[in-house]
Amino acid sequence: MQITTPPISLPKPEPSSGIASYNAVMRSALMYDKRRAKNYMHFLDGNGVNYLPVKLDIENVSRCNFKCTMCAVAGWKKGKRADDMSLECFKRLIDEQYGLVEIKLNGLGEALMQGDDYFEMIRYARSRKIWVRMTTNASLLHMHRNYQKLIDSDVNEIDISIDGADKKTFEAIRVGSTYRQVIANCKLLNDYTDSLGIVRTKMWTLVQEGNAHNLLAHVRLAAELGFRHLVFSLSMHGWGDEELGAKNTAAMRRPDNEMLTALIVEGLRVGVRVAFWDVADKFTSANPCPWPFTRAVVTSDSRVTPCCMIGDPDKYEIKGGETFSQIWHGKAYNHFRAMHLSGNVPDVCKGCYKKEGSK
């Protein structure tokens, strides 16, 4: 009989600036607009979706300068799916969605490829007291003083993907990258935040076959680069692409409990808070995925897909109106939600749900 060790309780990611800071921004966001506060109360009531989303992922560009081995973008022609979202389109969306308290301002692509309009997008959202998070591959931070422009835009959190603690590992996974430049850029960014006395960054490492051999080195690298937070992602998916999802699942390498503990301890030693992002806990009809009821993804070409685990509207798109509000309250979206509540989960979402009858 094979005995398996139960998983240990793992620290979860927290806002890089701290929970207190995040809560303060949330309070400020709700106080900014009476309509927003009223919308949030309807959201908390839970009496049907009679509210606008309180959070949103907004994809400013759907193109990238990397072709990472696990990413859907690597399969796109010339690394691009659609044109960039214009600044005017972004402003219209933010103005329409008065219920927003938080956005993630990027999707499948490298956000900083857009140039200065991107920083103006952040400033526009922040002027309305919306909490803004973004993810970057850090390759362009040195150009045009982007590292400074990003921080000066008042962005709340910057997540930086570092999937290798040495040149060979990093460049084998993040194809098209230059390890030395990315590392130098991370130091540049963190030195600037340090000079201002603020914390905004978080290093993310997607654990997989190609880097599982030197995870402890990632903790030490995070400290060397000035990160205070490091998140190890223990899940991979395929953004709605079954073939890519199967490939990524096969490449997953979950550390054992001994290594997970060692990573936390090493973080304590070098002054880095180590946390883990995991979707091992599956949803059920009694405990459905919150995304259909809380937020969505608006892509760079203003299409709507239900979550960041899909992200690509060519794989799954929700239609039903000319504006996002019409789609959000439309028949197709309500049917999508009903499927989650009934247990007849859409095929594209089944990977995040327990199979019927399983414990």
Short mmCIF file of C-alpha atoms in Angstrom, two decimals:
data_model
loop_
_atom_site.label_atom_id
_atom_site.label_comp_id
_atom_site.label_asym_id
_atom_site.label_seq_id
_atom_site.Cartn_x
_atom_site.Cartn_y
_atom_site.Cartn_z
CA MET A 1 0.00 0.00 0.00
CA GLN A 2 1.40 3.39 -1.01
CA ILE A 3 1.26 6.11 1.64
CA THR A 4 1.10 9.68 0.42
CA THR A 5 2.02 12.68 2.52
CA PRO A 6 -0.83 15.19 2.77
CA PRO A 7 -0.03 18.65 1.40
CA ILE A 8 1.08 21.25 3.92
CA SER A 9 -0.69 24.55 4.45
CA LEU A 10 1.11 27.07 2.26
CA PRO A 11 1.35 30.87 2.58
CA LYS A 12 -0.74 32.60 -0.07
CA PRO A 13 0.23 35.71 -2.06
CA GLU A 14 -0.47 39.07 -0.46
CA PRO A 15 -0.34 42.60 -1.91
CA SER A 16 3.32 43.62 -2.15
CA SER A 17 2.61 46.90 -0.34
CA GLY A 18 0.81 45.03 2.46
CA ILE A 19 -2.76 44.15 3.40
CA ALA A 20 -3.29 47.42 5.26
CA SER A 21 -2.27 49.45 2.22
CA TYR A 22 -4.53 47.40 -0.04
CA ASN A 23 -7.50 47.83 2.31
CA ALA A 24 -6.87 51.57 2.46
CA VAL A 25 -7.03 51.77 -1.34
CA MET A 26 -10.25 49.73 -1.32
CA ARG A 27 -11.85 52.13 1.17
CA SER A 28 -10.74 55.08 -0.91
CA ALA A 29 -12.16 53.43 -4.04
CA LEU A 30 -15.58 52.89 -2.46
CA MET A 31 -15.70 56.44 -1.15
CA TYR A 32 -14.81 57.93 -4.54
CA ASP A 33 -18.21 57.40 -6.18
CA LYS A 34 -21.64 56.82 -4.59
CA ARG A 35 -22.60 54.65 -7.56
CA ARG A 36 -19.56 52.47 -6.91
CA ALA A 37 -20.42 52.03 -3.23
CA LYS A 38 -24.05 51.16 -4.10
CA ASN A 39 -22.86 48.71 -6.78
CA TYR A 40 -20.55 47.04 -4.25
CA MET A 41 -23.42 46.62 -1.79
CA HIS A 42 -25.49 44.88 -4.48
CA PHE A 43 -22.48 42.65 -5.17
CA LEU A 44 -22.25 41.70 -1.48
CA ASP A 45 -26.00 41.01 -1.27
CA GLY A 46 -25.69 38.04 -3.60
CA ASN A 47 -29.26 38.44 -4.90
CA GLY A 48 -28.52 37.74 -8.54
CA VAL A 49 -26.06 39.61 -10.75
CA ASN A 50 -27.80 42.99 -10.55
CA TYR A 51 -24.48 44.82 -10.41
CA LEU A 52 -21.49 45.63 -12.59
CA PRO A 53 -18.21 43.76 -12.02
CA VAL A 54 -16.13 44.97 -9.09
CA LYS A 55 -12.89 43.78 -10.69
CA LEU A 56 -11.72 43.47 -14.27
CA ASP A 57 -8.75 42.21 -16.26
CA ILE A 58 -8.09 44.63 -19.11
CA GLU A 59 -5.68 43.50 -21.80
CA ASN A 60 -3.97 46.53 -23.30
CA VAL A 61 -1.91 44.55 -25.82
CA SER A 62 -2.13 41.00 -27.16
CA ARG A 63 1.44 40.73 -28.39
CA CYS A 64 4.77 39.86 -26.82
CA ASN A 65 8.50 39.98 -27.51
CA PHE A 66 9.03 36.58 -25.85
CA LYS A 67 7.84 33.12 -26.92
CA CYS A 68 7.78 31.32 -23.58
CA THR A 69 7.48 27.55 -23.85
CA MET A 70 4.30 27.36 -21.72
CA CYS A 71 2.46 30.40 -23.11
CA ALA A 72 -0.35 30.63 -25.66
CA VAL A 73 1.30 33.67 -27.25
CA ALA A 74 4.16 31.50 -28.50
CA GLY A 75 1.75 29.91 -30.95
CA TRP A 76 0.45 33.19 -32.39
CA LYS A 77 1.69 34.40 -35.75
CA LYS A 78 4.46 36.94 -35.10
CA GLY A 79 3.57 36.79 -31.40
CA LYS A 80 0.42 38.88 -31.90
CA ARG A 81 -3.31 38.16 -31.83
CA ALA A 82 -4.91 41.61 -32.29
CA ASP A 83 -4.23 45.34 -32.31
CA ASP A 84 -3.56 47.25 -29.09
CA MET A 85 -6.37 48.78 -27.08
CA SER A 86 -6.39 52.53 -27.63
CA LEU A 87 -6.17 54.97 -24.75
CA GLU A 88 -9.58 56.37 -25.72
CA CYS A 89 -11.15 52.89 -25.65
CA PHE A 90 -9.63 52.22 -22.25
CA LYS A 91 -10.97 55.49 -20.83
CA ARG A 92 -14.46 54.74 -22.15
CA LEU A 93 -14.38 51.33 -20.52
CA ILE A 94 -13.24 52.73 -17.16
CA ASP A 95 -15.90 55.44 -17.29
CA GLU A 96 -18.60 52.91 -18.16
CA GLN A 97 -17.54 50.51 -15.43
CA TYR A 98 -18.07 52.78 -12.46
CA GLY A 99 -18.31 49.76 -10.14
CA LEU A 100 -14.63 48.86 -10.43
CA VAL A 101 -12.43 48.89 -7.35
CA GLU A 102 -9.57 46.86 -8.86
CA ILE A 103 -8.12 46.04 -12.26
CA LYS A 104 -5.30 43.95 -13.64
CA LEU A 105 -3.98 45.97 -16.58
CA ASN A 106 -2.51 43.37 -18.91
CA GLY A 107 -3.42 40.05 -20.42
CA LEU A 108 -1.74 37.71 -22.88
CA GLY A 109 1.13 39.93 -23.91
CA GLU A 110 3.85 42.27 -22.66
CA ALA A 111 2.07 45.39 -21.42
CA LEU A 112 5.05 47.73 -21.78
CA MET A 113 5.21 47.21 -25.54
CA GLN A 114 2.43 49.80 -25.85
CA GLY A 115 4.63 52.71 -24.82
CA ASP A 116 3.60 55.84 -22.95
CA ASP A 117 -0.15 55.34 -23.48
CA TYR A 118 0.13 52.46 -21.03
CA PHE A 119 1.35 54.69 -18.23
CA GLU A 120 -1.48 57.11 -19.00
CA MET A 121 -3.94 54.22 -18.65
CA ILE A 122 -2.60 53.49 -15.19
CA ARG A 123 -2.79 57.15 -14.20
CA TYR A 124 -6.36 57.39 -15.47
CA ALA A 125 -7.48 54.39 -13.40
CA ARG A 126 -5.60 55.57 -10.34
CA SER A 127 -7.15 59.05 -10.63
CA ARG A 128 -10.44 57.24 -10.02
CA LYS A 129 -8.95 55.45 -6.99
CA ILE A 130 -8.93 52.04 -8.69
CA TRP A 131 -6.28 49.61 -7.44
CA VAL A 132 -4.04 48.64 -10.41
CA ARG A 133 -1.90 45.53 -10.74
CA MET A 134 0.20 44.53 -13.73
CA THR A 135 2.54 41.75 -14.84
CA THR A 136 5.66 42.27 -16.95
CA ASN A 137 8.55 40.22 -18.29
CA ALA A 138 10.82 43.17 -17.31
CA SER A 139 12.61 43.20 -20.66
CA LEU A 140 11.74 46.81 -21.52
CA LEU A 141 12.10 48.53 -18.15
CA HIS A 142 15.46 50.08 -19.04
CA MET A 143 14.18 51.68 -22.25
CA HIS A 144 12.98 55.31 -22.12
CA ARG A 145 13.18 55.15 -18.29
CA ASN A 146 10.15 52.86 -18.27
CA TYR A 147 11.02 51.65 -14.78
CA GLN A 148 10.59 55.20 -13.48
CA LYS A 149 7.50 55.95 -15.57
CA LEU A 150 5.84 52.79 -14.29
CA ILE A 151 6.37 53.64 -10.63
CA ASP A 152 5.55 57.31 -11.14
CA SER A 153 2.22 56.31 -12.74
CA ASP A 154 1.21 55.24 -9.19
CA VAL A 155 0.70 51.57 -10.08
CA ASN A 156 -0.10 49.55 -6.96
CA GLU A 157 1.58 46.25 -7.77
CA ILE A 158 4.06 44.95 -10.34
CA ASP A 159 4.47 41.18 -10.77
CA ILE A 160 7.62 40.13 -12.61
CA SER A 161 7.99 36.67 -14.14
CA ILE A 162 11.37 35.07 -13.44
CA ASP A 163 11.29 31.39 -14.42
CA GLY A 164 14.98 30.62 -14.10
CA ALA A 165 17.73 31.58 -11.67
CA ASP A 166 20.50 31.31 -14.24
CA LYS A 167 20.97 32.27 -17.88
CA LYS A 168 20.62 28.76 -19.33
CA THR A 169 17.44 27.87 -17.46
CA PHE A 170 15.82 31.27 -17.90
CA GLU A 171 16.43 31.65 -21.63
CA ALA A 172 15.42 28.03 -22.35
CA ILE A 173 11.96 28.69 -20.85
CA ARG A 174 11.48 32.36 -21.73
CA VAL A 175 12.47 32.04 -25.37
CA GLY A 176 13.64 35.29 -26.95
CA SER A 177 14.75 36.79 -23.64
CA THR A 178 18.12 38.10 -22.49
CA TYR A 179 18.69 37.00 -18.91
CA ARG A 180 21.29 39.64 -18.04
CA GLN A 181 19.07 42.49 -19.21
CA VAL A 182 16.01 41.25 -17.34
CA ILE A 183 18.01 40.80 -14.14
CA ALA A 184 19.56 44.26 -14.48
CA ASN A 185 16.12 45.76 -15.08
CA CYS A 186 14.68 44.15 -11.95
CA LYS A 187 17.49 45.65 -9.89
CA LEU A 188 16.93 49.02 -11.56
CA LEU A 189 13.22 48.95 -10.69
CA ASN A 190 13.69 47.79 -7.11
CA ASP A 191 16.45 50.31 -6.47
CA TYR A 192 14.08 53.06 -7.59
CA THR A 193 11.25 51.91 -5.32
CA ASP A 194 13.73 51.66 -2.46
CA SER A 195 14.82 55.26 -3.07
CA LEU A 196 11.17 56.29 -2.66
CA GLY A 197 10.65 54.16 0.43
CA ILE A 198 7.88 52.07 -1.15
CA VAL A 199 7.33 48.41 -2.07
CA ARG A 200 5.51 47.63 -5.32
CA THR A 201 7.12 44.54 -6.82
CA LYS A 202 6.74 40.82 -6.53
CA MET A 203 8.73 38.10 -8.26
CA TRP A 204 6.77 35.16 -9.73
CA THR A 205 8.23 31.78 -10.66
CA LEU A 206 6.18 29.20 -12.53
CA VAL A 207 7.45 25.84 -11.26
CA GLN A 208 7.94 23.39 -14.10
CA GLU A 209 10.19 20.67 -15.41
CA GLY A 210 12.77 23.12 -16.71
CA ASN A 211 13.45 24.95 -13.42
CA ALA A 212 12.40 22.56 -10.65
CA HIS A 213 16.03 21.56 -10.06
CA ASN A 214 17.08 24.94 -8.60
CA LEU A 215 14.10 26.49 -6.83
CA LEU A 216 16.15 27.52 -3.80
CA ALA A 217 18.33 29.59 -6.11
CA HIS A 218 15.24 31.60 -7.07
CA VAL A 219 14.77 32.66 -3.44
CA ARG A 220 18.37 33.84 -3.22
CA LEU A 221 18.08 35.60 -6.58
CA ALA A 222 14.95 37.42 -5.41
CA ALA A 223 16.86 38.77 -2.43
CA GLU A 224 19.83 39.81 -4.57
CA LEU A 225 17.53 41.76 -6.91
CA GLY A 226 15.78 43.57 -4.09
CA PHE A 227 12.44 41.75 -4.11
CA ARG A 228 10.62 41.47 -0.79
CA HIS A 229 8.09 38.94 -2.15
CA LEU A 230 8.40 35.77 -4.22
CA VAL A 231 5.48 33.64 -5.36
CA PHE A 232 5.96 30.12 -6.67
CA SER A 233 3.09 29.21 -8.98
CA LEU A 234 2.33 25.50 -8.69
CA SER A 235 -0.26 25.33 -11.48
CA MET A 236 -0.10 25.59 -15.26
CA HIS A 237 -2.94 25.65 -17.77
CA GLY A 238 -3.50 26.14 -21.50
CA TRP A 239 -5.62 29.31 -21.82
CA GLY A 240 -8.50 27.30 -23.27
CA ASP A 241 -6.26 25.30 -25.61
CA GLU A 242 -6.59 21.59 -24.74
CA GLU A 243 -3.36 20.60 -26.47
CA LEU A 244 -1.32 23.31 -24.73
CA GLY A 245 -3.05 22.52 -21.43
CA ALA A 246 -2.08 18.85 -21.67
CA LYS A 247 1.51 19.78 -22.57
CA ASN A 248 1.77 22.18 -19.62
CA THR A 249 0.18 19.73 -17.21
CA ALA A 250 2.77 17.13 -18.22
CA ALA A 251 5.53 19.68 -17.57
CA MET A 252 4.35 20.55 -14.07
CA ARG A 253 6.69 19.56 -11.25
CA ARG A 254 5.14 20.11 -7.83
CA PRO A 255 7.83 20.22 -5.08
CA ASP A 256 7.45 17.80 -2.19
CA ASN A 257 6.63 19.05 1.31
CA GLU A 258 10.30 19.07 2.32
CA MET A 259 11.22 21.40 -0.54
CA LEU A 260 8.17 23.63 0.00
CA THR A 261 9.22 24.07 3.62
CA ALA A 262 12.84 24.69 2.64
CA LEU A 263 11.75 27.48 0.27
CA ILE A 264 9.83 29.22 3.05
CA VAL A 265 12.74 28.87 5.48
CA GLU A 266 15.25 30.16 2.93
CA GLY A 267 12.99 33.13 2.33
CA LEU A 268 12.98 33.92 6.04
CA ARG A 269 16.78 33.71 6.05
CA VAL A 270 17.27 36.19 3.20
CA GLY A 271 14.35 38.51 3.95
CA VAL A 272 11.95 37.44 1.22
CA ARG A 273 8.34 36.46 1.93
CA VAL A 274 7.80 33.21 -0.01
CA ALA A 275 4.21 32.37 -0.95
CA PHE A 276 2.51 29.94 -3.32
CA TRP A 277 -0.26 30.19 -5.89
CA ASP A 278 -2.08 26.90 -6.40
CA VAL A 279 -5.39 25.81 -7.89
CA ALA A 280 -5.28 22.31 -6.45
CA ASP A 281 -8.60 22.93 -4.70
CA LYS A 282 -11.28 22.35 -7.31
CA PHE A 283 -14.61 24.15 -7.52
CA THR A 284 -18.07 22.54 -7.20
CA SER A 285 -21.62 23.66 -7.99
CA ALA A 286 -22.00 24.40 -4.26
CA ASN A 287 -18.75 26.35 -4.30
CA PRO A 288 -18.54 27.67 -7.88
CA CYS A 289 -15.75 29.66 -9.47
CA PRO A 290 -16.21 33.32 -8.42
CA TRP A 291 -15.05 34.80 -11.74
CA PRO A 292 -18.44 34.70 -13.56
CA PHE A 293 -19.98 36.64 -10.67
CA THR A 294 -17.14 39.04 -9.88
CA ARG A 295 -15.00 39.89 -12.88
CA ALA A 296 -14.09 39.12 -16.49
CA VAL A 297 -11.39 39.73 -19.09
CA VAL A 298 -11.75 42.45 -21.72
CA THR A 299 -9.21 41.85 -24.47
CA SER A 300 -7.25 44.39 -26.47
CA ASP A 301 -9.85 44.22 -29.27
CA SER A 302 -12.72 44.69 -26.78
CA ARG A 303 -13.90 41.09 -26.76
CA VAL A 304 -14.93 39.35 -23.55
CA THR A 305 -13.64 36.08 -22.16
CA PRO A 306 -14.69 34.80 -18.73
CA CYS A 307 -11.37 34.51 -16.90
CA CYS A 308 -7.60 34.81 -17.03
CA MET A 309 -7.24 31.01 -17.17
CA ILE A 310 -8.67 31.29 -20.68
CA GLY A 311 -7.73 34.83 -21.69
CA ASP A 312 -7.87 34.12 -25.44
CA PRO A 313 -11.25 35.03 -27.00
CA ASP A 314 -10.41 32.90 -30.04
CA LYS A 315 -10.70 29.90 -27.69
CA TYR A 316 -13.80 31.05 -25.79
CA GLU A 317 -15.73 34.29 -26.08
CA ILE A 318 -18.91 35.57 -24.44
CA LYS A 319 -21.02 37.79 -26.68
CA GLY A 320 -24.34 39.57 -26.35
CA GLY A 321 -24.05 43.31 -26.82
CA GLU A 322 -22.21 46.33 -28.12
CA THR A 323 -20.81 47.40 -24.75
CA PHE A 324 -19.26 45.40 -21.95
CA SER A 325 -22.19 46.26 -19.65
CA GLN A 326 -24.63 44.80 -22.15
CA ILE A 327 -22.56 41.63 -22.40
CA TRP A 328 -22.17 41.36 -18.60
CA HIS A 329 -25.95 41.52 -18.09
CA GLY A 330 -26.78 39.67 -21.29
CA LYS A 331 -28.47 36.34 -21.89
CA ALA A 332 -25.25 34.52 -22.84
CA TYR A 333 -23.38 35.54 -19.69
CA ASN A 334 -26.35 34.69 -17.45
CA HIS A 335 -26.56 31.26 -19.09
CA PHE A 336 -22.82 30.80 -18.51
CA ARG A 337 -23.33 31.61 -14.80
CA ALA A 338 -26.31 29.28 -14.52
CA MET A 339 -24.22 26.40 -15.87
CA HIS A 340 -21.71 26.92 -13.05
CA LEU A 341 -24.47 26.87 -10.44
CA SER A 342 -26.24 23.83 -11.88
CA GLY A 343 -23.19 21.60 -12.07
CA ASN A 344 -23.42 21.45 -15.88
CA VAL A 345 -20.13 23.34 -16.13
CA PRO A 346 -19.00 24.61 -19.56
CA ASP A 347 -16.41 22.31 -21.12
CA VAL A 348 -13.77 25.06 -21.13
CA CYS A 349 -14.11 25.34 -17.32
CA LYS A 350 -14.19 21.65 -16.35
CA GLY A 351 -10.48 21.52 -15.57
CA CYS A 352 -11.07 23.79 -12.55
CA TYR A 353 -13.95 21.69 -11.16
CA LYS A 354 -14.13 18.42 -9.28
CA LYS A 355 -15.51 15.55 -11.29
CA GLU A 356 -18.99 14.55 -10.21
CA GLY A 357 -18.82 11.94 -7.46
CA SER A 358 -15.14 12.61 -6.61
CA LYS A 359 -14.11 13.60 -3.10
#
